[in-house]
Coordinates of C-alpha atoms in Angstrom, one line a residue:
X1 CA -13.7 0.8 31.6
X2 CA -17.0 2.5 32.5
X3 CA -18.6 5.8 33.2
X4 CA -15.5 7.4 34.7
X5 CA -13.5 6.7 31.5
X6 CA -16.5 7.8 29.4
X7 CA -16.6 11.1 31.3
X8 CA -12.9 11.6 30.8
X9 CA -13.3 10.9 27.1
X10 CA -16.2 13.3 26.8
X11 CA -14.3 16.1 28.7
X12 CA -11.3 15.7 26.4
X13 CA -13.4 15.8 23.3
X14 CA -15.3 18.9 24.5
X15 CA -11.9 20.6 25.1
X16 CA -10.6 19.8 21.6
X17 CA -12.7 19.1 18.5
X18 CA -16.2 19.8 20.0
X19 CA -16.1 23.6 19.5
X20 CA -15.0 23.3 15.8
X21 CA -17.6 20.7 14.6
X22 CA -20.3 22.1 12.4
X23 CA -23.8 21.2 13.7
X24 CA -25.8 23.9 11.8
X25 CA -27.9 21.1 10.2
X26 CA -29.2 19.8 13.5
X27 CA -31.3 22.8 14.6
X28 CA -34.6 20.9 14.0
X29 CA -33.6 18.2 16.6
X30 CA -34.2 18.3 20.3
X31 CA -31.4 19.6 22.5
X32 CA -30.5 16.2 23.9
X33 CA -30.3 14.6 20.5
X34 CA -28.2 17.5 19.2
X35 CA -25.8 17.0 22.1
X36 CA -25.4 13.3 21.3
X37 CA -24.9 13.9 17.6
X38 CA -22.4 16.7 18.4
X39 CA -20.4 14.4 20.6
X40 CA -20.5 11.7 17.9
X41 CA -19.1 14.1 15.3
X42 CA -16.6 15.4 17.7
X43 CA -15.5 11.8 18.4
X44 CA -14.9 11.2 14.7
X45 CA -12.9 14.4 14.4
X46 CA -10.9 13.5 17.5
X47 CA -10.0 10.1 16.1
X48 CA -9.0 11.7 12.8
X49 CA -6.8 14.2 14.6
X50 CA -5.0 11.4 16.6
X51 CA -4.7 8.9 13.7
X52 CA -4.0 11.5 11.0
X53 CA -1.8 14.0 12.7
X54 CA -4.1 16.9 12.1
X55 CA -4.9 19.8 14.4
X56 CA -8.3 19.9 16.1
X57 CA -9.9 22.5 13.7
X58 CA -8.6 20.8 10.5
X59 CA -9.7 17.4 11.8
X60 CA -13.2 18.8 12.6
X61 CA -13.5 20.0 9.0
X62 CA -13.2 16.4 7.7
X63 CA -16.5 15.4 9.4
X64 CA -19.1 14.3 6.8
X65 CA -21.9 13.1 9.2
X66 CA -25.4 14.2 8.3
X67 CA -28.2 13.4 6.0
X68 CA -27.0 11.5 3.0
X69 CA -23.6 10.7 4.5
X70 CA -23.9 7.1 3.2
X71 CA -22.8 5.7 6.6
X72 CA -19.4 7.6 6.6
X73 CA -18.9 10.2 9.4
X74 CA -15.5 11.5 8.5
X75 CA -13.0 11.3 5.5
X76 CA -9.5 12.6 6.0
X77 CA -6.1 12.6 4.4
X78 CA -3.3 12.3 7.0
X79 CA -0.9 15.2 7.5
X80 CA 1.8 13.2 5.6
X81 CA -0.6 12.5 2.7
X82 CA 0.1 8.8 2.7
X83 CA -3.2 7.4 4.2
X84 CA -6.9 8.1 3.7
X85 CA -8.9 7.7 6.9
X86 CA -12.6 6.6 6.5
X87 CA -14.4 6.8 9.9
X88 CA -17.7 5.9 11.4
X89 CA -18.4 7.0 14.9
X90 CA -21.1 6.4 17.5
X91 CA -21.5 8.1 20.9
X92 CA -23.2 6.1 23.6
X93 CA -24.4 8.3 26.5
X94 CA -24.3 5.3 28.9
X95 CA -21.1 3.9 27.6
X96 CA -22.7 0.6 26.6
X97 CA -23.0 -1.3 23.4
X98 CA -20.8 -1.6 20.2
X99 CA -21.2 -1.3 16.5
X100 CA -24.7 -2.5 15.4
X101 CA -25.1 -4.7 12.3
X102 CA -27.3 -2.1 10.5
X103 CA -24.7 0.6 11.0
X104 CA -21.9 -1.7 9.8
X105 CA -23.9 -2.6 6.6
X106 CA -24.5 1.0 5.8
X107 CA -20.8 1.9 6.5
X108 CA -19.7 -1.0 4.3
X109 CA -21.9 0.1 1.4
X110 CA -20.7 3.7 1.8
X111 CA -17.1 2.7 1.6
X112 CA -17.9 0.6 -1.6
X113 CA -19.6 3.6 -3.2
X114 CA -16.7 5.9 -2.2
X115 CA -13.9 3.9 -3.7
X116 CA -16.0 3.5 -6.9
X117 CA -16.3 7.3 -7.0
X118 CA -20.1 7.3 -6.9
X119 CA -20.4 10.9 -5.7
X120 CA -24.1 11.2 -6.4
X121 CA -24.7 8.9 -3.4
X122 CA -23.1 11.3 -0.9
X123 CA -24.1 14.6 0.7
X124 CA -22.6 18.0 0.1
X125 CA -20.1 17.6 2.8
X126 CA -18.5 14.8 0.7
X127 CA -19.2 16.2 -2.7
X128 CA -17.6 19.6 -1.8
X129 CA -14.3 17.7 -1.2
X130 CA -14.6 15.5 -4.3
X131 CA -11.4 16.8 -5.8
X132 CA -9.3 16.2 -2.7
X133 CA -10.8 12.7 -1.9
X134 CA -10.7 11.6 -5.5
X135 CA -7.1 12.6 -5.9
X136 CA -6.3 10.4 -2.9
X137 CA -8.2 7.5 -4.3
X138 CA -6.5 7.8 -7.7
X139 CA -3.1 7.7 -6.1
X140 CA -1.7 4.2 -6.6
X141 CA 0.4 4.4 -3.5
X142 CA -2.4 5.5 -1.2
X143 CA -3.3 3.4 1.8
X144 CA -6.7 3.3 3.4
X145 CA -7.5 3.0 7.1
X146 CA -11.1 2.1 7.9
X147 CA -11.9 3.1 11.5
X148 CA -15.0 2.5 13.7
X149 CA -15.0 4.5 16.9
X150 CA -17.7 3.6 19.5
X151 CA -17.8 5.0 23.1
X152 CA -19.4 1.8 24.3
X153 CA -17.4 -0.7 26.5
X154 CA -18.2 -3.8 24.3
X155 CA -15.8 -5.0 21.6
X156 CA -16.8 -5.4 18.0
X157 CA -18.7 -8.6 17.6
X158 CA -16.9 -11.5 16.0
X159 CA -19.5 -11.6 13.2
X160 CA -19.2 -8.0 12.3
X161 CA -15.4 -8.0 12.5
X162 CA -15.2 -11.1 10.2
X163 CA -17.6 -9.4 7.7
X164 CA -15.6 -6.2 7.7
X165 CA -12.2 -8.0 7.3
X166 CA -13.7 -10.1 4.5
X167 CA -15.0 -7.0 2.8
X168 CA -11.6 -5.3 3.3
X169 CA -9.6 -8.2 1.8
X170 CA -12.0 -8.7 -1.2
X171 CA -12.3 -5.0 -2.0
X172 CA -8.8 -3.7 -1.3
X173 CA -6.3 -6.3 -0.2
X174 CA -6.2 -8.7 -3.2
X175 CA -3.4 -9.1 -4.2
X176 CA -1.6 -6.3 -2.2
X177 CA -2.4 -5.0 1.3
X178 CA -4.0 -1.6 0.7
X179 CA -6.4 -1.2 3.6
X180 CA -6.6 -1.9 7.3
X181 CA -9.5 -2.0 9.7
X182 CA -9.4 -0.7 13.3
X183 CA -12.2 -0.9 15.8
X184 CA -11.8 1.6 18.7
X185 CA -14.1 0.9 21.5
X186 CA -14.1 2.8 24.8
X187 CA -10.8 1.2 25.8
X188 CA -9.1 2.1 22.5
X189 CA -10.4 5.7 22.6
X190 CA -9.3 6.1 26.2
X191 CA -5.8 5.0 25.2
X192 CA -5.7 8.0 22.8
X193 CA -6.2 10.2 25.8
X194 CA -3.4 8.7 27.9
X195 CA -0.7 10.0 25.7
X196 CA -1.5 12.6 23.1
X197 CA 1.9 12.4 21.3
X198 CA 3.5 9.0 21.7
X199 CA 2.5 5.6 20.4
X200 CA 2.4 2.7 22.9
X201 CA 5.9 1.3 23.7
X202 CA 6.7 -2.2 22.6
X203 CA 8.6 -4.6 24.8
X204 CA 10.0 -7.8 23.1
X205 CA 11.0 -10.9 25.0
X206 CA 13.3 -12.7 22.6
X207 CA 15.3 -15.9 22.6
X208 CA 18.4 -14.9 20.6
X209 CA 20.4 -17.7 19.2
X210 CA 24.2 -17.5 18.4
X211 CA 24.2 -14.1 20.0
X212 CA 27.0 -11.7 20.5
X213 CA 27.6 -8.2 21.9
X214 CA 29.2 -5.4 19.9
X215 CA 32.2 -4.1 21.7
X216 CA 31.4 -0.4 21.6
X217 CA 29.0 2.3 22.7
X218 CA 26.0 2.4 22.6
X219 CA 25.4 -1.2 23.7
X220 CA 24.2 -3.6 20.9
X221 CA 23.5 -7.3 20.6
X222 CA 23.1 -9.4 17.5
X223 CA 22.0 -12.9 16.7
X224 CA 19.4 -15.1 15.1
X225 CA 15.7 -15.5 15.8
X226 CA 13.2 -17.8 14.2
X227 CA 10.9 -16.4 11.5
X228 CA 8.0 -17.8 13.5
X229 CA 9.1 -15.5 16.4
X230 CA 9.2 -12.5 14.1
X231 CA 5.7 -13.4 12.8
X232 CA 4.5 -13.4 16.4
X233 CA 5.9 -9.9 16.9
X234 CA 3.8 -8.7 14.0
X235 CA 0.7 -10.6 15.1
X236 CA 0.9 -9.0 18.5
X237 CA 2.0 -5.4 17.7
X238 CA 1.2 -4.9 14.0
X239 CA 2.4 -1.7 12.3
X240 CA 3.4 -0.2 15.7
X241 CA 6.6 -2.1 15.2
X242 CA 7.6 0.4 12.5
X243 CA 6.7 3.7 14.3
X244 CA 10.2 5.1 13.7
X245 CA 10.9 3.5 10.4
X246 CA 11.3 5.9 7.5
X247 CA 8.4 4.1 5.8
X248 CA 6.3 4.5 9.0
X249 CA 3.6 2.0 7.9
X250 CA 4.6 -1.2 6.3
X251 CA 1.7 -1.1 3.8
X252 CA 3.5 1.8 2.0
X253 CA 6.1 -0.7 0.8
X254 CA 5.5 -3.2 -2.0
X255 CA 5.3 -6.7 -0.6
X256 CA 8.5 -8.6 -1.5
X257 CA 7.2 -11.8 -3.0
X258 CA 10.7 -13.1 -3.5
X259 CA 11.1 -13.3 0.3
X260 CA 7.8 -15.2 0.6
X261 CA 8.8 -17.5 -2.2
X262 CA 12.0 -18.3 -0.3
X263 CA 10.1 -19.0 2.9
X264 CA 7.8 -21.3 1.1
X265 CA 10.3 -23.2 -1.1
X266 CA 13.7 -22.9 0.6
X267 CA 13.3 -21.7 4.2
X268 CA 16.7 -23.0 5.3
X269 CA 18.3 -20.6 2.9
X270 CA 16.3 -17.6 4.1
X271 CA 19.1 -16.5 6.5
X272 CA 21.7 -16.5 3.7
X273 CA 19.5 -14.5 1.3
X274 CA 18.1 -11.9 3.7
X275 CA 19.9 -8.8 5.1
X276 CA 18.1 -9.0 8.4
X277 CA 16.4 -6.6 10.7
X278 CA 17.7 -3.6 12.8
X279 CA 15.8 -2.7 16.0
X280 CA 16.4 0.3 18.2
X281 CA 15.6 -0.1 21.9
X282 CA 15.3 2.2 24.9
X283 CA 16.8 -0.5 27.1
X284 CA 18.2 -4.0 26.9
X285 CA 18.0 -6.5 29.7
X286 CA 19.5 -10.0 29.6
X287 CA 18.0 -12.7 31.7
X288 CA 20.2 -15.0 33.9
X289 CA 18.5 -18.0 32.0
X290 CA 21.0 -19.9 29.9
X291 CA 23.9 -18.2 31.7
X292 CA 26.8 -17.2 29.4
X293 CA 25.9 -19.8 26.8
X294 CA 26.3 -18.0 23.5
X295 CA 24.1 -20.6 21.7
X296 CA 21.0 -19.1 23.2
X297 CA 20.2 -16.1 25.3
X298 CA 17.0 -14.7 26.9
X299 CA 16.6 -10.9 26.4
X300 CA 14.0 -8.2 27.0
X301 CA 14.2 -5.3 24.6
X302 CA 12.2 -2.4 25.9
X303 CA 10.8 0.3 23.7
X304 CA 11.6 -1.6 20.6
X305 CA 11.2 -0.1 17.1
X306 CA 12.1 -1.8 13.8
X307 CA 14.0 0.9 11.9
X308 CA 15.3 -1.3 9.0
X309 CA 13.8 -4.5 7.7
X310 CA 10.1 -3.7 7.6
X311 CA 9.9 -5.5 4.3
X312 CA 11.4 -8.6 6.0
X313 CA 9.0 -8.5 9.0
X314 CA 6.0 -7.8 6.8
X315 CA 6.8 -10.6 4.3
X316 CA 7.3 -13.1 7.2
X317 CA 4.0 -12.0 8.7
X318 CA 2.2 -12.4 5.3
X319 CA 3.8 -15.8 4.9
X320 CA 2.5 -16.8 8.3
X321 CA -1.0 -15.7 7.3
X322 CA -0.7 -17.8 4.2
X323 CA 0.0 -20.9 6.3
X324 CA 3.6 -21.3 5.3
X325 CA 5.7 -23.3 7.7
X326 CA 8.3 -20.9 9.2
X327 CA 10.0 -23.4 11.6
X328 CA 13.1 -23.8 9.5
X329 CA 13.7 -20.1 8.6
X330 CA 16.1 -17.9 10.6
X331 CA 16.5 -14.2 10.6
X332 CA 19.5 -12.1 11.6
X333 CA 18.6 -9.3 14.0
X334 CA 20.5 -6.4 15.5
X335 CA 19.3 -4.8 18.7
X336 CA 20.8 -1.4 19.5
X337 CA 20.3 0.3 22.8
X338 CA 19.7 4.1 23.0
X339 CA 20.6 4.3 26.7
X340 CA 23.3 7.0 26.9
X341 CA 23.3 7.6 23.2
X342 CA 23.3 11.1 21.7
X343 CA 20.0 12.7 20.9
X344 CA 20.4 12.4 17.1
X345 CA 21.8 8.9 17.2
X346 CA 18.5 7.1 16.6
X347 CA 17.7 9.3 13.6
X348 CA 21.2 8.7 12.2
X349 CA 20.9 5.0 12.5
X350 CA 17.4 5.0 10.9
X351 CA 18.6 7.1 8.0
X352 CA 21.8 5.3 7.3
X353 CA 20.4 1.8 7.5
X354 CA 17.7 2.7 4.9
X355 CA 20.0 4.5 2.5
X356 CA 23.5 3.0 2.5
X357 CA 24.4 0.1 0.2
X358 CA 20.9 -0.4 -1.1
X359 CA 20.9 -2.8 -4.0
X360 CA 17.8 -3.2 -6.2
X361 CA 16.8 -5.6 -8.9
X362 CA 17.6 -2.9 -11.5
X363 CA 21.2 -2.8 -10.3
X364 CA 21.9 -6.3 -11.4
X365 CA 20.8 -5.5 -14.9
X366 CA 24.2 -3.9 -15.3
X367 CA 25.7 -7.4 -15.4
X368 CA 23.6 -8.5 -18.3
X369 CA 25.3 -8.3 -21.8
X370 CA 21.9 -7.9 -23.4
X371 CA 21.5 -4.5 -21.8
X372 CA 24.9 -3.4 -23.2
X373 CA 23.9 -4.7 -26.7
X374 CA 20.6 -2.7 -26.6
X375 CA 22.5 0.4 -25.5
X376 CA 24.8 0.1 -28.5
X377 CA 21.9 -0.4 -30.9
X378 CA 20.4 2.8 -29.6
X379 CA 23.7 4.6 -29.9
X380 CA 24.0 3.6 -33.6
X381 CA 20.6 5.3 -34.2
X382 CA 21.8 8.5 -32.3
X383 CA 19.6 7.7 -29.3
X384 CA 20.3 7.2 -25.6
X385 CA 19.4 4.1 -23.6
X386 CA 20.0 4.1 -19.8
X387 CA 20.1 1.0 -17.7
X388 CA 22.5 1.6 -14.9
X389 CA 21.3 3.0 -11.6
X390 CA 22.4 6.6 -11.0
X391 CA 22.4 7.6 -14.7
X392 CA 20.1 10.5 -15.5
X393 CA 17.1 9.6 -17.7
X394 CA 17.4 11.1 -21.2
X395 CA 15.0 13.6 -22.6
X396 CA 11.9 11.8 -24.1
X397 CA 12.9 12.7 -27.7
X398 CA 16.5 11.5 -27.1
X399 CA 15.9 8.0 -25.8
X400 CA 14.5 6.1 -22.9
X401 CA 15.4 4.2 -19.7
X402 CA 15.3 0.5 -18.9
X403 CA 12.3 1.2 -16.6
X404 CA 10.3 2.6 -19.5
X405 CA 11.5 -0.3 -21.7
X406 CA 10.5 -2.9 -19.1
X407 CA 6.9 -1.5 -18.7
X408 CA 6.4 -1.1 -22.5
X409 CA 7.7 -4.6 -23.3
X410 CA 5.6 -6.1 -20.5
X411 CA 2.5 -4.5 -21.7
X412 CA 3.2 -5.4 -25.3
X413 CA 3.6 -9.1 -24.4
X414 CA 0.5 -11.3 -25.1
X415 CA 0.6 -12.5 -21.5
X416 CA -1.6 -10.1 -19.5
X417 CA 0.1 -11.2 -16.3
X418 CA 3.2 -9.3 -17.3
X419 CA 1.3 -6.0 -17.6
X420 CA -0.4 -6.7 -14.3
X421 CA 3.0 -7.2 -12.7
X422 CA 4.2 -3.9 -14.3
X423 CA 1.4 -2.2 -12.5
X424 CA 1.8 -4.0 -9.2
X425 CA 5.6 -4.2 -8.7
X426 CA 8.0 -3.6 -11.6
X427 CA 11.0 -4.9 -9.7
X428 CA 9.6 -8.4 -10.1
X429 CA 10.0 -8.1 -13.9
X430 CA 13.8 -7.8 -13.3
X431 CA 14.0 -11.2 -11.6
X432 CA 16.7 -13.0 -13.7
X433 CA 16.0 -16.4 -12.1
X434 CA 14.6 -19.3 -14.0
X435 CA 11.1 -18.4 -12.9
X436 CA 11.5 -14.7 -13.5
X437 CA 10.0 -12.7 -16.3
X438 CA 13.2 -10.8 -17.2
X439 CA 14.4 -13.2 -19.9
X440 CA 11.0 -13.1 -21.6
X441 CA 11.3 -9.4 -22.0
X442 CA 15.0 -9.0 -22.6
X443 CA 16.7 -11.6 -24.8
X444 CA 18.7 -11.7 -28.0
X445 CA 15.6 -11.5 -30.1
X446 CA 14.6 -8.1 -28.7
X447 CA 15.8 -5.2 -30.9
X448 CA 16.2 -1.5 -30.2
X449 CA 13.4 -1.1 -32.8
X450 CA 10.9 -3.1 -30.7
X451 CA 11.8 -1.2 -27.6
X452 CA 11.7 2.3 -29.1
X453 CA 8.4 1.7 -30.9
X454 CA 6.8 0.1 -27.8
X455 CA 7.9 3.0 -25.6
X456 CA 6.5 5.4 -28.2
X457 CA 3.1 3.7 -28.0
X458 CA 3.2 3.7 -24.2
X459 CA 4.0 7.4 -24.1
X460 CA 1.2 8.3 -26.5
X461 CA -1.4 6.1 -24.7
X462 CA -0.4 7.8 -21.4
X463 CA -0.9 11.2 -23.0
X464 CA -4.3 10.3 -24.5
X465 CA -5.5 8.9 -21.1
X466 CA -4.4 12.0 -19.3
X467 CA -6.3 14.2 -21.8
X468 CA -9.5 12.2 -21.2
X469 CA -9.4 12.7 -17.4
X470 CA -11.0 16.1 -17.6
X471 CA -14.1 14.7 -19.3
X472 CA -14.4 11.6 -17.1
X473 CA -16.3 11.3 -13.9
X474 CA -16.7 8.7 -11.2
X475 CA -15.3 5.2 -11.7
X476 CA -14.3 5.9 -15.3
X477 CA -11.6 8.2 -13.9
X478 CA -10.4 5.4 -11.7
X479 CA -10.2 3.1 -14.7
X480 CA -8.1 5.6 -16.7
X481 CA -5.7 6.1 -13.9
X482 CA -5.3 2.7 -12.2
X483 CA -6.0 0.8 -15.4
X484 CA -3.3 2.5 -17.5
X485 CA -1.1 -0.6 -17.9
X486 CA -4.0 -2.9 -18.5
X487 CA -5.4 -0.6 -21.2
X488 CA -2.0 -0.3 -22.8
X489 CA -1.8 -4.1 -22.9
X490 CA -5.2 -4.2 -24.7
X491 CA -4.1 -1.5 -27.1
X492 CA -1.0 -3.6 -28.1
X493 CA -3.3 -6.7 -28.5
X494 CA -5.3 -4.7 -31.1
X495 CA -2.2 -3.4 -33.1
X496 CA -0.4 -5.4 -35.7
X497 CA 2.9 -6.0 -33.9
X498 CA 4.3 -9.0 -35.7
X499 CA 6.6 -6.8 -37.8
X500 CA 7.4 -4.3 -35.1
X501 CA 11.2 -5.2 -35.4
X502 CA 11.3 -4.5 -39.1
X503 CA 12.5 -0.9 -39.8
X504 CA 10.8 -1.1 -43.2
X505 CA 7.3 -1.7 -41.7
X506 CA 4.9 1.2 -41.8
X507 CA 4.6 1.6 -38.0
X508 CA 2.9 5.0 -38.4
X509 CA -0.1 3.2 -39.8
X510 CA -0.5 1.5 -36.4
X511 CA 0.1 4.6 -34.2
X512 CA -2.4 6.7 -36.1
X513 CA -5.1 4.4 -34.7
X514 CA -4.2 5.1 -31.1
X515 CA -6.7 7.9 -30.3
X516 CA -9.6 5.9 -31.5
X517 CA -8.3 2.7 -29.8
X518 CA -7.8 4.4 -26.5
X519 CA -11.2 5.9 -26.4
X520 CA -13.0 2.7 -27.4
X521 CA -10.9 0.5 -25.1
X522 CA -11.4 2.7 -22.1
X523 CA -15.2 2.7 -22.6
X524 CA -15.4 -1.1 -22.9
X525 CA -13.1 -1.7 -20.0
X526 CA -15.2 0.6 -17.8
X527 CA -18.4 -1.0 -18.9
X528 CA -17.2 -4.6 -18.4
X529 CA -15.5 -3.8 -15.1
X530 CA -18.6 -2.1 -13.8
X531 CA -20.7 -5.2 -14.6
X532 CA -18.3 -7.9 -13.6
X533 CA -15.7 -6.5 -11.2
X534 CA -17.1 -3.9 -8.9
X535 CA -14.8 -2.6 -6.2
X536 CA -11.7 -0.5 -5.9
X537 CA -10.0 -0.1 -9.3
X538 CA -6.5 0.1 -7.7
X539 CA -6.8 -3.4 -6.4
X540 CA -8.5 -4.8 -9.5
X541 CA -5.6 -3.9 -11.8
X542 CA -3.0 -5.5 -9.5
X543 CA -4.9 -8.8 -9.4
X544 CA -3.6 -11.2 -12.1
X545 CA -6.6 -13.6 -12.0
X546 CA -9.2 -10.8 -12.4
X547 CA -7.1 -9.0 -15.1
X548 CA -7.0 -12.2 -17.1
X549 CA -10.7 -12.6 -16.9
X550 CA -11.4 -8.9 -17.6
X551 CA -9.0 -9.0 -20.6
X552 CA -10.8 -11.9 -22.2
X553 CA -14.2 -10.3 -21.8
X554 CA -13.1 -6.9 -23.0
X555 CA -11.3 -8.3 -26.1
X556 CA -14.4 -10.4 -26.9
X557 CA -16.6 -7.3 -26.7
X558 CA -14.2 -5.2 -28.8
X559 CA -14.1 -7.8 -31.5
X560 CA -17.9 -8.1 -31.5
X561 CA -18.3 -4.3 -31.8
X562 CA -15.9 -4.2 -34.7
X563 CA -17.6 -7.2 -36.4

């Protein structure tokens, strides 16, 4: 790469986002400096358009560069509304250099302020979009993509990359993967020019064990690959593997810790427990190596896309990063060629493999006699309790579902880890194994009365927290939204619940305290978290270790205040 590529990038930017970028605040600068700043802003907008699926004008409107930008040059929600892009851009006229340490440190500080909703530290370009950006940051499912775009030929230095990845993991990705970091130097930016609409194609060279060929059209092969080989695919290609998956980006799915547990504790059984992976390919080629031996075959799968099994691939990749030995684990993989297939065939396969015969943890609850007992207890009281998938949830005044019951019982449990799990991934609470939490929540001692009263408290706390949002600003809003399960747990810890199963107990005497308890608890949680746990609230309240420490500190302070 060099000046020719830089010229091509500049020409493309000048044809697209350059005319739409606002530079009205640059009039006091010299013409050369204005031009460089204009190109830098247009570069940020161009990257947003390409990464976020926005048109040139809409992407240009997301530029925040200017005095008081806190190191952030663009903030954008993707066209699908599933990712928040945070961009810093630098234009180098001579095509040299890369991200400087000072610029990185400023960018890092700006991101930290942004996710903590410290709007006073940003300029009007950001503050004018506070509602939009805050809504994205308060969405528990939102993914964040941190992007640095620099027109220089040099790559990001190892020191800065390590610092950014450490910041990313500590701020966002503990315990779940919420954020990604991408550095686009001149080579990366130029690739965006090469194809305006399609992502780079992936070719996989695979040694397929115990392989076979489906006797039909289109051509398809199946067999086993090692989990280590799957981890290598992800290491090399990342989320591009899932470009045609209905989930698109793996981070949008909750990490399946059960898969990782199996890989760690019983890797030889992974093949038996897992449904495998389906991959669509533009073309399949078999190497002469190994001949007709069905025990092993060497294949090249061109234009490969994982359309089903993103959770499997992602969990294997995460296990690899955790240092888990994958040598014994095998995965079933189907490779389906699209050569000669009808135009809608790929979409049909993708849709069907992600919707047919899906079994979730909740489905297995139908086999537990405790759920049937609870349902009957509700019926005796003239109420409805739903625990089978597919049944419509009752009206709030008429009853509740097993999902509501699970969350309420988890938060009412003295173990804060259960409320954290309810926030992070409720399906883990339906694990009926010996190590699972299910039997701690649903067992013969759990009565309809405990469930109904606990659900009532949960609903009232949710309503009270929602009512407070209009009066909250900044990080306090994040605490009320992302910390709802944690706060509910602390509310239960302050109520007298030892007689919750007794229908004669005056439960109203407890629920009358809820407005005061919610207000006081939210204030103390915000104060303690600000002092001891700065960072993104969405990640804080999914971290069991941090939640345990925060709970201890908050309860201590609440007791001191009452004393």
